[in-house]
mmCIF file of C-alpha atoms and ligand atoms in Angstrom:
data_model
loop_
_atom_site.group_PDB
_atom_site.id
_atom_site.type_symbol
_atom_site.label_atom_id
_atom_site.label_comp_id
_atom_site.label_asym_id
_atom_site.label_seq_id
_atom_site.Cartn_x
_atom_site.Cartn_y
_atom_site.Cartn_z
ATOM 1 C CA MET A 6 -12.493 23.565 -0.516
ATOM 2 C CA ALA A 7 -9.249 22.934 -2.440
ATOM 3 C CA TYR A 8 -7.603 19.524 -2.982
ATOM 4 C CA GLY A 9 -4.683 20.674 -0.856
ATOM 5 C CA LYS A 10 -3.535 23.709 1.062
ATOM 6 C CA GLN A 11 -1.039 24.948 3.629
ATOM 7 C CA ALA A 12 -1.585 24.980 7.389
ATOM 8 C CA ILE A 13 -0.040 28.163 8.833
ATOM 9 C CA SER A 14 -0.004 28.786 12.591
ATOM 10 C CA GLN A 15 0.762 31.883 14.650
ATOM 11 C CA ALA A 16 4.143 30.303 15.435
ATOM 12 C CA ASP A 17 4.894 30.203 11.687
ATOM 13 C CA ILE A 18 3.949 33.879 11.344
ATOM 14 C CA ASP A 19 6.122 34.789 14.332
ATOM 15 C CA ALA A 20 9.086 32.895 12.869
ATOM 16 C CA VAL A 21 8.818 34.810 9.591
ATOM 17 C CA ASN A 22 8.337 38.147 11.379
ATOM 18 C CA GLU A 23 11.478 37.529 13.373
ATOM 19 C CA VAL A 24 13.532 37.231 10.187
ATOM 20 C CA LEU A 25 12.022 40.408 8.749
ATOM 21 C CA THR A 26 13.370 42.485 11.627
ATOM 22 C CA SER A 27 16.713 40.624 11.802
ATOM 23 C CA GLU A 28 19.956 41.472 10.043
ATOM 24 C CA PHE A 29 19.658 38.976 7.197
ATOM 25 C CA LEU A 30 16.774 38.467 4.774
ATOM 26 C CA THR A 31 18.892 36.102 2.700
ATOM 27 C CA GLN A 32 22.231 34.290 3.085
ATOM 28 C CA GLY A 33 21.754 34.433 6.855
ATOM 29 C CA PRO A 34 21.481 31.776 9.569
ATOM 30 C CA ALA A 35 17.946 30.479 8.871
ATOM 31 C CA VAL A 36 18.981 28.626 5.699
ATOM 32 C CA PRO A 37 21.669 26.395 7.298
ATOM 33 C CA LYS A 38 19.324 25.823 10.261
ATOM 34 C CA PHE A 39 16.589 24.580 7.933
ATOM 35 C CA GLU A 40 19.120 22.409 6.085
ATOM 36 C CA ALA A 41 20.355 20.910 9.357
ATOM 37 C CA ALA A 42 16.782 20.167 10.469
ATOM 38 C CA ILE A 43 16.019 18.311 7.235
ATOM 39 C CA ALA A 44 19.328 16.401 7.289
ATOM 40 C CA HIS A 45 18.723 15.363 10.889
ATOM 41 C CA TYR A 46 15.107 14.351 10.240
ATOM 42 C CA CYS A 47 15.956 12.292 7.152
ATOM 43 C CA ASP A 48 19.168 10.856 8.626
ATOM 44 C CA VAL A 49 21.239 12.032 5.667
ATOM 45 C CA LYS A 50 24.621 13.774 5.691
ATOM 46 C CA PHE A 51 24.076 16.865 3.526
ATOM 47 C CA ALA A 52 21.161 19.135 2.626
ATOM 48 C CA SER A 53 21.015 22.148 0.296
ATOM 49 C CA ALA A 54 18.052 24.501 0.360
ATOM 50 C CA VAL A 55 17.053 26.091 -2.939
ATOM 51 C CA ASN A 56 14.204 28.261 -4.207
ATOM 52 C CA SER A 57 12.117 25.355 -5.579
ATOM 53 C CA ALA A 58 12.123 21.615 -6.120
ATOM 54 C CA THR A 59 12.422 22.364 -9.827
ATOM 55 C CA SER A 60 15.769 24.074 -9.103
ATOM 56 C CA ALA A 61 16.772 21.153 -6.876
ATOM 57 C CA LEU A 62 16.066 18.705 -9.719
ATOM 58 C CA HIS A 63 18.074 20.826 -12.172
ATOM 59 C CA LEU A 64 21.058 21.047 -9.798
ATOM 60 C CA ALA A 65 20.821 17.333 -8.990
ATOM 61 C CA CYS A 66 21.096 16.519 -12.704
ATOM 62 C CA LEU A 67 24.050 18.930 -13.116
ATOM 63 C CA ALA A 68 25.797 17.486 -10.046
ATOM 64 C CA LEU A 69 25.557 14.051 -11.692
ATOM 65 C CA ASP A 70 27.045 15.563 -14.898
ATOM 66 C CA VAL A 71 23.908 15.109 -17.003
ATOM 67 C CA THR A 72 24.653 16.770 -20.337
ATOM 68 C CA ILE A 73 24.055 16.706 -24.089
ATOM 69 C CA GLY A 74 23.913 13.142 -25.387
ATOM 70 C CA ASP A 75 22.870 11.664 -22.047
ATOM 71 C CA ILE A 76 19.549 9.961 -21.413
ATOM 72 C CA VAL A 77 17.376 10.419 -18.313
ATOM 73 C CA TRP A 78 14.328 8.306 -17.470
ATOM 74 C CA THR A 79 11.455 9.218 -15.191
ATOM 75 C CA SER A 80 7.784 8.401 -14.679
ATOM 76 C CA PRO A 81 5.130 9.757 -17.052
ATOM 77 C CA ASN A 82 2.787 10.084 -14.051
ATOM 78 C CA THR A 83 4.348 13.182 -12.538
ATOM 79 C CA PHE A 84 4.563 16.944 -12.682
ATOM 80 C CA VAL A 85 6.504 18.163 -15.721
ATOM 81 C CA ALA A 86 9.426 19.377 -13.572
ATOM 82 C CA SER A 87 10.570 15.751 -13.019
ATOM 83 C CA SER A 88 11.501 15.447 -16.690
ATOM 84 C CA ASN A 89 12.153 19.090 -17.645
ATOM 85 C CA CYS A 90 15.264 19.055 -15.416
ATOM 86 C CA ALA A 91 16.967 16.675 -17.848
ATOM 87 C CA LEU A 92 15.997 18.809 -20.843
ATOM 88 C CA TYR A 93 17.545 21.879 -19.139
ATOM 89 C CA CYS A 94 20.858 19.992 -19.244
ATOM 90 C CA GLY A 95 20.505 19.185 -22.938
ATOM 91 C CA ALA A 96 19.858 15.499 -22.249
ATOM 92 C CA ASP A 97 17.161 13.336 -23.833
ATOM 93 C CA VAL A 98 14.225 12.170 -21.726
ATOM 94 C CA ASP A 99 12.328 8.911 -21.805
ATOM 95 C CA PHE A 100 9.694 7.445 -19.505
ATOM 96 C CA VAL A 101 9.084 4.169 -17.699
ATOM 97 C CA ASP A 102 5.456 3.101 -17.463
ATOM 98 C CA ILE A 103 3.717 2.849 -14.093
ATOM 99 C CA ASP A 104 2.104 0.333 -11.812
ATOM 100 C CA GLU A 105 -1.532 1.402 -12.172
ATOM 101 C CA HIS A 106 -2.340 0.388 -8.598
ATOM 102 C CA THR A 107 0.152 2.751 -6.932
ATOM 103 C CA GLY A 108 0.848 5.264 -9.718
ATOM 104 C CA ASN A 109 4.580 4.677 -9.154
ATOM 105 C CA MET A 110 7.248 3.647 -11.649
ATOM 106 C CA CYS A 111 6.807 -0.080 -12.380
ATOM 107 C CA VAL A 112 9.974 -2.005 -11.542
ATOM 108 C CA GLU A 113 9.181 -4.781 -14.056
ATOM 109 C CA ALA A 114 8.684 -2.182 -16.806
ATOM 110 C CA LEU A 115 11.970 -0.559 -15.774
ATOM 111 C CA GLU A 116 13.864 -3.849 -15.979
ATOM 112 C CA LYS A 117 12.348 -4.694 -19.362
ATOM 113 C CA LYS A 118 13.266 -1.289 -20.715
ATOM 114 C CA LEU A 119 16.819 -1.576 -19.337
ATOM 115 C CA ILE A 120 17.330 -4.937 -21.055
ATOM 116 C CA ALA A 121 16.197 -3.454 -24.377
ATOM 117 C CA ALA A 122 18.264 -0.292 -23.836
ATOM 118 C CA LYS A 123 21.392 -2.318 -23.139
ATOM 119 C CA ARG A 124 21.010 -4.077 -26.468
ATOM 120 C CA ALA A 125 20.379 -0.782 -28.271
ATOM 121 C CA ASN A 126 23.169 0.981 -26.392
ATOM 122 C CA THR A 127 20.722 3.575 -25.060
ATOM 123 C CA LEU A 128 21.014 3.028 -21.307
ATOM 124 C CA PRO A 129 20.055 5.995 -19.095
ATOM 125 C CA LYS A 130 22.647 7.936 -17.116
ATOM 126 C CA VAL A 131 20.095 8.860 -14.467
ATOM 127 C CA VAL A 132 16.696 7.463 -13.452
ATOM 128 C CA ILE A 133 14.326 9.724 -11.498
ATOM 129 C CA PRO A 134 11.682 7.702 -9.606
ATOM 130 C CA VAL A 135 8.822 9.862 -8.310
ATOM 131 C CA HIS A 136 7.229 8.937 -4.968
ATOM 132 C CA PHE A 137 3.732 9.440 -6.249
ATOM 133 C CA ALA A 138 1.142 10.878 -3.835
ATOM 134 C CA GLY A 139 3.670 10.389 -1.016
ATOM 135 C CA GLN A 140 4.281 6.627 -1.259
ATOM 136 C CA SER A 141 7.843 5.561 -2.032
ATOM 137 C CA CYS A 142 8.709 3.652 -5.154
ATOM 138 C CA ASP A 143 10.315 0.246 -4.589
ATOM 139 C CA MET A 144 13.727 1.854 -4.125
ATOM 140 C CA GLU A 145 15.637 -1.247 -3.135
ATOM 141 C CA ALA A 146 14.634 -2.989 -6.375
ATOM 142 C CA ILE A 147 15.461 0.113 -8.442
ATOM 143 C CA TYR A 148 18.810 0.417 -6.650
ATOM 144 C CA GLN A 149 19.632 -3.234 -7.453
ATOM 145 C CA LEU A 150 18.955 -2.516 -11.122
ATOM 146 C CA SER A 151 21.194 0.580 -10.945
ATOM 147 C CA LEU A 152 24.111 -1.617 -9.841
ATOM 148 C CA LYS A 153 23.576 -3.923 -12.805
ATOM 149 C CA TYR A 154 22.942 -1.232 -15.434
ATOM 150 C CA HIS A 155 25.119 1.555 -13.996
ATOM 151 C CA PHE A 156 22.781 4.493 -13.698
ATOM 152 C CA ASN A 157 22.513 7.123 -10.963
ATOM 153 C CA ILE A 158 19.285 7.729 -9.061
ATOM 154 C CA ILE A 159 17.574 11.001 -8.113
ATOM 155 C CA GLU A 160 14.467 10.488 -5.989
ATOM 156 C CA ASP A 161 11.769 13.061 -6.721
ATOM 157 C CA ALA A 162 10.269 13.100 -3.212
ATOM 158 C CA SER A 163 8.323 16.329 -3.767
ATOM 159 C CA HIS A 164 5.273 14.532 -2.329
ATOM 160 C CA ALA A 165 7.009 12.505 0.292
ATOM 161 C CA ILE A 166 8.683 14.319 3.168
ATOM 162 C CA GLY A 167 7.614 12.461 6.308
ATOM 163 C CA ALA A 168 7.090 9.190 4.432
ATOM 164 C CA GLU A 169 8.926 5.970 5.237
ATOM 165 C CA TYR A 170 10.184 3.064 3.158
ATOM 166 C CA LYS A 171 11.167 -0.196 4.897
ATOM 167 C CA GLY A 172 11.125 1.522 8.277
ATOM 168 C CA ALA A 173 13.403 4.447 7.350
ATOM 169 C CA LYS A 174 12.610 8.029 6.377
ATOM 170 C CA ILE A 175 12.507 9.005 2.725
ATOM 171 C CA GLY A 176 15.536 11.196 2.085
ATOM 172 C CA ASN A 177 18.129 8.994 3.787
ATOM 173 C CA CYS A 178 19.508 8.244 0.289
ATOM 174 C CA GLN A 179 20.196 4.618 1.166
ATOM 175 C CA PHE A 180 19.078 3.656 -2.342
ATOM 176 C CA SER A 181 19.812 6.840 -4.301
ATOM 177 C CA ASP A 182 22.471 9.466 -4.986
ATOM 178 C CA ILE A 183 20.293 12.501 -4.357
ATOM 179 C CA CYS A 184 16.739 13.002 -3.069
ATOM 180 C CA ILE A 185 14.791 16.217 -3.580
ATOM 181 C CA PHE A 186 11.822 17.727 -1.720
ATOM 182 C CA SER A 187 9.330 20.502 -2.565
ATOM 183 C CA PHE A 188 7.931 23.043 -0.121
ATOM 184 C CA HIS A 189 5.275 24.504 -2.408
ATOM 185 C CA PRO A 190 2.157 25.302 -0.313
ATOM 186 C CA VAL A 191 0.171 22.262 -1.510
ATOM 187 C CA LYS A 192 2.943 19.875 -0.420
ATOM 188 C CA ILE A 193 3.390 18.327 3.062
ATOM 189 C CA ILE A 194 5.223 21.285 4.624
ATOM 190 C CA THR A 195 5.770 24.673 3.024
ATOM 191 C CA SER A 196 8.300 27.480 2.858
ATOM 192 C CA GLY A 197 6.125 29.493 0.423
ATOM 193 C CA GLU A 198 8.230 28.361 -2.504
ATOM 194 C CA GLY A 199 11.248 26.209 -1.895
ATOM 195 C CA GLY A 200 13.045 22.935 -2.339
ATOM 196 C CA MET A 201 15.841 20.857 -0.869
ATOM 197 C CA ALA A 202 18.391 18.441 -2.296
ATOM 198 C CA VAL A 203 19.844 15.884 0.130
ATOM 199 C CA THR A 204 22.721 13.444 -0.384
ATOM 200 C CA ASN A 205 25.320 11.411 1.493
ATOM 201 C CA GLN A 206 28.032 12.248 -1.061
ATOM 202 C CA ALA A 207 30.172 15.295 -0.220
ATOM 203 C CA SER A 208 31.204 15.866 -3.847
ATOM 204 C CA LEU A 209 27.577 16.074 -4.995
ATOM 205 C CA ASP A 210 26.700 18.394 -2.126
ATOM 206 C CA HIS A 211 29.609 20.732 -2.992
ATOM 207 C CA LYS A 212 28.538 20.934 -6.600
ATOM 208 C CA ILE A 213 24.902 21.645 -5.687
ATOM 209 C CA LYS A 214 25.914 24.388 -3.239
ATOM 210 C CA LEU A 215 28.316 25.916 -5.774
ATOM 211 C CA LEU A 216 25.792 25.962 -8.618
ATOM 212 C CA ARG A 217 22.890 27.306 -6.550
ATOM 213 C CA SER A 218 24.856 30.549 -6.134
ATOM 214 C CA HIS A 219 26.333 31.440 -9.551
ATOM 215 C CA GLY A 220 29.209 28.936 -9.396
ATOM 216 C CA ILE A 221 30.971 31.406 -7.109
ATOM 217 C CA THR A 222 33.176 30.299 -4.230
ATOM 218 C CA LYS A 223 34.693 32.266 -1.359
ATOM 219 C CA GLU A 224 36.592 29.294 0.028
ATOM 220 C CA SER A 225 40.259 29.873 -0.682
ATOM 221 C CA HIS A 226 41.138 26.200 -1.119
ATOM 222 C CA LYS A 227 38.731 26.011 -4.055
ATOM 223 C CA MET A 228 40.140 29.052 -5.828
ATOM 224 C CA SER A 229 42.664 28.700 -8.587
ATOM 225 C CA GLU A 230 45.078 31.590 -7.844
ATOM 226 C CA GLU A 231 46.256 33.681 -4.982
ATOM 227 C CA LEU A 232 43.588 35.995 -3.593
ATOM 228 C CA ASP A 233 43.504 39.696 -4.450
ATOM 229 C CA GLY A 234 42.458 40.398 -0.855
ATOM 230 C CA PRO A 235 39.793 39.624 1.736
ATOM 231 C CA TRP A 236 37.026 40.747 -0.654
ATOM 232 C CA ALA A 237 37.942 38.062 -3.174
ATOM 233 C CA TYR A 238 35.569 35.554 -4.657
ATOM 234 C CA GLN A 239 35.929 33.508 -7.784
ATOM 235 C CA GLN A 240 33.459 32.125 -10.258
ATOM 236 C CA ILE A 241 34.734 28.630 -10.982
ATOM 237 C CA ASP A 242 31.650 27.158 -12.682
ATOM 238 C CA LEU A 243 28.533 28.427 -14.483
ATOM 239 C CA GLY A 244 25.810 28.481 -11.834
ATOM 240 C CA PHE A 245 22.506 30.183 -11.102
ATOM 241 C CA ASN A 246 20.780 32.155 -8.394
ATOM 242 C CA TYR A 247 18.673 29.318 -6.983
ATOM 243 C CA ARG A 248 19.127 30.399 -3.355
ATOM 244 C CA MET A 249 16.386 30.162 -0.740
ATOM 245 C CA THR A 250 15.849 33.337 1.310
ATOM 246 C CA ASP A 251 15.949 33.365 5.115
ATOM 247 C CA ILE A 252 12.288 34.394 5.083
ATOM 248 C CA HIS A 253 11.373 31.152 3.321
ATOM 249 C CA ALA A 254 13.810 29.070 5.353
ATOM 250 C CA ALA A 255 12.403 30.345 8.671
ATOM 251 C CA LEU A 256 8.915 29.255 7.609
ATOM 252 C CA GLY A 257 10.192 25.876 6.404
ATOM 253 C CA LEU A 258 12.140 25.321 9.622
ATOM 254 C CA ARG A 259 9.070 26.097 11.750
ATOM 255 C CA GLN A 260 6.905 23.824 9.608
ATOM 256 C CA MET A 261 9.359 20.944 10.102
ATOM 257 C CA GLN A 262 8.212 20.852 13.732
ATOM 258 C CA GLU A 263 4.762 19.847 12.438
ATOM 259 C CA VAL A 264 5.712 17.380 9.725
ATOM 260 C CA ASP A 265 4.876 14.205 11.679
ATOM 261 C CA ARG A 266 1.597 15.671 12.908
ATOM 262 C CA PHE A 267 0.626 16.807 9.394
ATOM 263 C CA VAL A 268 1.319 13.349 7.968
ATOM 264 C CA ALA A 269 -0.572 11.633 10.813
ATOM 265 C CA GLN A 270 -3.586 13.889 10.191
ATOM 266 C CA ARG A 271 -3.446 13.075 6.488
ATOM 267 C CA HIS A 272 -3.405 9.352 7.355
ATOM 268 C CA ALA A 273 -6.416 9.653 9.653
ATOM 269 C CA LEU A 274 -8.411 11.451 6.953
ATOM 270 C CA ALA A 275 -7.296 8.965 4.297
ATOM 271 C CA GLN A 276 -8.479 6.089 6.486
ATOM 272 C CA ARG A 277 -11.814 7.817 6.876
ATOM 273 C CA TYR A 278 -12.172 8.005 3.088
ATOM 274 C CA ASP A 279 -11.035 4.366 2.769
ATOM 275 C CA SER A 280 -13.623 3.091 5.245
ATOM 276 C CA ILE A 281 -16.472 4.641 3.236
ATOM 277 C CA PHE A 282 -15.162 3.530 -0.166
ATOM 278 C CA ASP A 283 -14.749 -0.052 1.117
ATOM 279 C CA CYS A 284 -18.480 -0.473 0.480
ATOM 280 C CA HIS A 285 -18.284 0.947 -3.064
ATOM 281 C CA PRO A 286 -16.525 -1.544 -5.345
ATOM 282 C CA GLU A 287 -16.365 0.918 -8.264
ATOM 283 C CA ILE A 288 -14.203 3.305 -6.180
ATOM 284 C CA THR A 289 -10.643 2.068 -5.581
ATOM 285 C CA PRO A 290 -8.138 4.091 -3.568
ATOM 286 C CA LEU A 291 -4.464 3.972 -4.604
ATOM 287 C CA ALA A 292 -2.934 0.733 -3.308
ATOM 288 C CA GLN A 293 -0.686 1.032 -0.252
ATOM 289 C CA ARG A 294 2.192 -1.457 -0.350
ATOM 290 C CA ALA A 295 3.712 -3.361 2.577
ATOM 291 C CA ASN A 296 6.726 -1.753 4.295
ATOM 292 C CA GLN A 297 5.462 1.681 3.344
ATOM 293 C CA TYR A 298 4.278 4.709 5.251
ATOM 294 C CA SER A 299 2.989 7.232 2.721
ATOM 295 C CA ALA A 300 3.105 10.970 3.400
ATOM 296 C CA PHE A 301 -0.353 11.091 1.748
ATOM 297 C CA HIS A 302 0.303 14.258 -0.220
ATOM 298 C CA LEU A 303 -2.676 13.254 -2.362
ATOM 299 C CA TYR A 304 -5.738 11.084 -1.793
ATOM 300 C CA ILE A 305 -6.569 9.520 -5.127
ATOM 301 C CA VAL A 306 -9.302 7.128 -6.141
ATOM 302 C CA SER A 307 -9.780 5.276 -9.374
ATOM 303 C CA ILE A 308 -13.398 5.149 -10.537
ATOM 304 C CA SER A 309 -13.818 2.223 -12.893
ATOM 305 C CA SER A 310 -16.817 3.618 -14.781
ATOM 306 C CA LEU A 311 -15.096 6.849 -15.822
ATOM 307 C CA THR A 312 -14.519 7.703 -19.452
ATOM 308 C CA LYS A 313 -13.025 10.940 -20.743
ATOM 309 C CA ASP A 314 -16.408 12.663 -21.102
ATOM 310 C CA LYS A 315 -17.840 11.307 -17.870
ATOM 311 C CA LYS A 316 -14.790 12.464 -15.960
ATOM 312 C CA LYS A 317 -15.030 15.999 -17.305
ATOM 313 C CA HIS A 318 -18.692 16.124 -16.326
ATOM 314 C CA LEU A 319 -18.007 14.705 -12.860
ATOM 315 C CA VAL A 320 -15.188 17.149 -12.087
ATOM 316 C CA CYS A 321 -17.274 20.127 -13.280
ATOM 317 C CA GLN A 322 -20.278 19.014 -11.202
ATOM 318 C CA LEU A 323 -18.200 18.550 -8.054
ATOM 319 C CA ARG A 324 -16.364 21.858 -8.466
ATOM 320 C CA GLU A 325 -19.688 23.633 -8.948
ATOM 321 C CA LYS A 326 -20.670 22.297 -5.519
ATOM 322 C CA GLY A 327 -17.469 23.718 -4.063
ATOM 323 C CA VAL A 328 -15.651 20.376 -3.898
ATOM 324 C CA GLY A 329 -12.177 21.062 -5.238
ATOM 325 C CA VAL A 330 -11.364 17.759 -6.905
ATOM 326 C CA HIS A 331 -8.327 17.606 -9.167
ATOM 327 C CA VAL A 332 -6.515 15.141 -11.412
ATOM 328 C CA HIS A 333 -2.898 13.973 -10.962
ATOM 329 C CA TYR A 334 -1.373 13.694 -13.520
ATOM 330 C CA ILE A 335 -1.906 14.343 -17.183
ATOM 331 C CA PRO A 336 0.829 11.982 -18.475
ATOM 332 C CA VAL A 337 3.889 14.145 -19.181
ATOM 333 C CA HIS A 338 4.518 12.507 -22.563
ATOM 334 C CA LEU A 339 1.124 13.758 -23.775
ATOM 335 C CA GLN A 340 1.925 17.419 -23.076
ATOM 336 C CA PRO A 341 2.214 19.328 -26.379
ATOM 337 C CA TYR A 342 5.879 20.166 -25.721
ATOM 338 C CA TYR A 343 6.689 16.466 -25.274
ATOM 339 C CA GLN A 344 4.600 15.431 -28.271
ATOM 340 C CA GLU A 345 6.808 17.838 -30.266
ATOM 341 C CA LEU A 346 9.756 15.758 -29.055
ATOM 342 C CA GLY A 347 8.142 12.674 -30.614
ATOM 343 C CA PHE A 348 6.086 11.121 -27.809
ATOM 344 C CA LYS A 349 2.530 10.098 -28.598
ATOM 345 C CA MET A 350 -0.648 8.542 -27.227
ATOM 346 C CA GLY A 351 -0.098 4.826 -26.720
ATOM 347 C CA ASP A 352 3.563 5.112 -25.641
ATOM 348 C CA PHE A 353 2.831 4.467 -21.937
ATOM 349 C CA PRO A 354 -0.543 2.713 -21.784
ATOM 350 C CA ALA A 355 -0.657 2.112 -18.015
ATOM 351 C CA ALA A 356 -0.140 5.820 -17.266
ATOM 352 C CA GLU A 357 -2.746 6.730 -19.875
ATOM 353 C CA GLN A 358 -5.279 4.214 -18.568
ATOM 354 C CA TYR A 359 -4.652 5.318 -14.988
ATOM 355 C CA TYR A 360 -5.173 8.978 -15.989
ATOM 356 C CA GLN A 361 -8.595 8.194 -17.427
ATOM 357 C CA THR A 362 -10.053 6.895 -14.159
ATOM 358 C CA ALA A 363 -8.059 8.766 -11.473
ATOM 359 C CA LEU A 364 -9.567 11.502 -9.350
ATOM 360 C CA THR A 365 -7.868 13.454 -6.524
ATOM 361 C CA LEU A 366 -10.122 14.258 -3.565
ATOM 362 C CA PRO A 367 -9.444 17.086 -1.078
ATOM 363 C CA LEU A 368 -6.930 16.115 1.622
ATOM 364 C CA HIS A 369 -4.942 18.386 3.899
ATOM 365 C CA PRO A 370 -4.396 18.663 7.665
ATOM 366 C CA GLN A 371 -7.094 21.290 8.155
ATOM 367 C CA LEU A 372 -9.845 19.438 6.288
ATOM 368 C CA THR A 373 -12.667 18.912 8.793
ATOM 369 C CA HIS A 374 -14.789 15.760 9.057
ATOM 370 C CA ALA A 375 -17.808 17.830 8.008
ATOM 371 C CA GLU A 376 -15.999 18.989 4.864
ATOM 372 C CA GLN A 377 -14.851 15.460 4.162
ATOM 373 C CA ASP A 378 -18.415 14.154 4.552
ATOM 374 C CA LYS A 379 -19.542 16.766 2.043
ATOM 375 C CA VAL A 380 -16.910 15.548 -0.447
ATOM 376 C CA ILE A 381 -18.013 11.938 0.008
ATOM 377 C CA ALA A 382 -21.728 12.728 -0.300
ATOM 378 C CA ALA A 383 -21.189 14.885 -3.393
ATOM 379 C CA LEU A 384 -19.090 12.217 -5.073
ATOM 380 C CA LEU A 385 -21.461 9.338 -4.309
ATOM 381 C CA ALA A 386 -24.427 11.403 -5.529
ATOM 382 C CA GLN A 387 -22.775 11.794 -8.926
ATOM 383 C CA LEU A 388 -22.019 8.101 -9.498
HETATM 384 C C1 PLP B 657 5.539 20.062 -6.970
HETATM 385 C C2 PLP B 657 6.411 19.104 -7.722
HETATM 386 C C3 PLP B 657 7.626 19.473 -8.314
HETATM 387 C C4 PLP B 657 8.088 20.892 -8.385
HETATM 388 O O1 PLP B 657 8.131 21.500 -7.158
HETATM 389 P P1 PLP B 657 8.356 23.084 -7.064
HETATM 390 O O2 PLP B 657 8.858 23.251 -5.661
HETATM 391 O O3 PLP B 657 7.018 23.709 -7.291
HETATM 392 O O4 PLP B 657 9.355 23.469 -8.086
HETATM 393 C C5 PLP B 657 8.408 18.485 -8.882
HETATM 394 N N1 PLP B 657 8.006 17.205 -8.925
HETATM 395 C C6 PLP B 657 6.832 16.821 -8.408
HETATM 396 C C7 PLP B 657 6.452 15.378 -8.467
HETATM 397 C C8 PLP B 657 5.990 17.754 -7.812
HETATM 398 O O5 PLP B 657 4.801 17.369 -7.330
#
């Protein structure tokens, strides 16, 4: 039993099969259909499908002109892709410590760091809040700070499609420039591999769409000279091949029909865990804030008695029993590559402290009550 996994139906298989026997395997109609479905669902103007959320993050940074000499801030409690995207652009990365109760970027820590950065003339160009485990960061507060300190915002919503903040869907970009999603199989919906960047700004959308396909345009109004003929295309920027195939898009589009059901099932299972752990004061689930509807990508508990050695023992014991517990996340700044850049233990104490006691329990739409009971019994037996 893994901590997360995809739920694939016969309808999903049929949708993929249909593409395989159609005219287009890539650059066909399924990609814009998937983009339109996401844009409609999130109530946002533009959506660009790409081959991963990592690519979406990279293109989002490039669209906001992140380059050498710039500074990008994100959370240390995330997957490495949230900060690597800035390094791809030659920018410097720094982190903002977390609220230990939610695992999200701490707004007070952000404000404190902005005040210091203003004095030192080291303000960030872009801040990337990560909606940890599927619960939104306090985006309105972060947006207010962006107006005062003049930074752009990319939401890393890899965990959070289907989530809501203050009654509106994540991805509407009310408080950000760009929001990105991941469709890796452990996430809320899947396209196999895949990602999406959404925005309300046409100029950002154009740049993302240009760069995902080599920086090549076929639209005559964007070309610099008269066309050689109807075959003409021009490379007007240095882009990549970050395109999503129609095979992936057809799966993603089909899965979008299930997103609300998947999230509701995750909620029901999370509540079931919560009701048991209510009677165990040493086990604390991640806090859920008011005005939030998490997508519950992950169900995480903090176990107060855990130390480094105890945690290793506990995870090994549970995995031996077939209970696929996991840990999210090893703080990014402690990864060897980041330590080479100068980060060290002690830099972000809340993220480090949180990491010591956090444990991710299995949660996905197909987890049965019997399997969940086995997880609970195995965990309680070890404490
Ligand atoms: C999964 C994930 C990514 C990367 O997603 P891919 O689609 O695998 O590239 C980025 N950020 C976070 C927070 C993630 O969980």
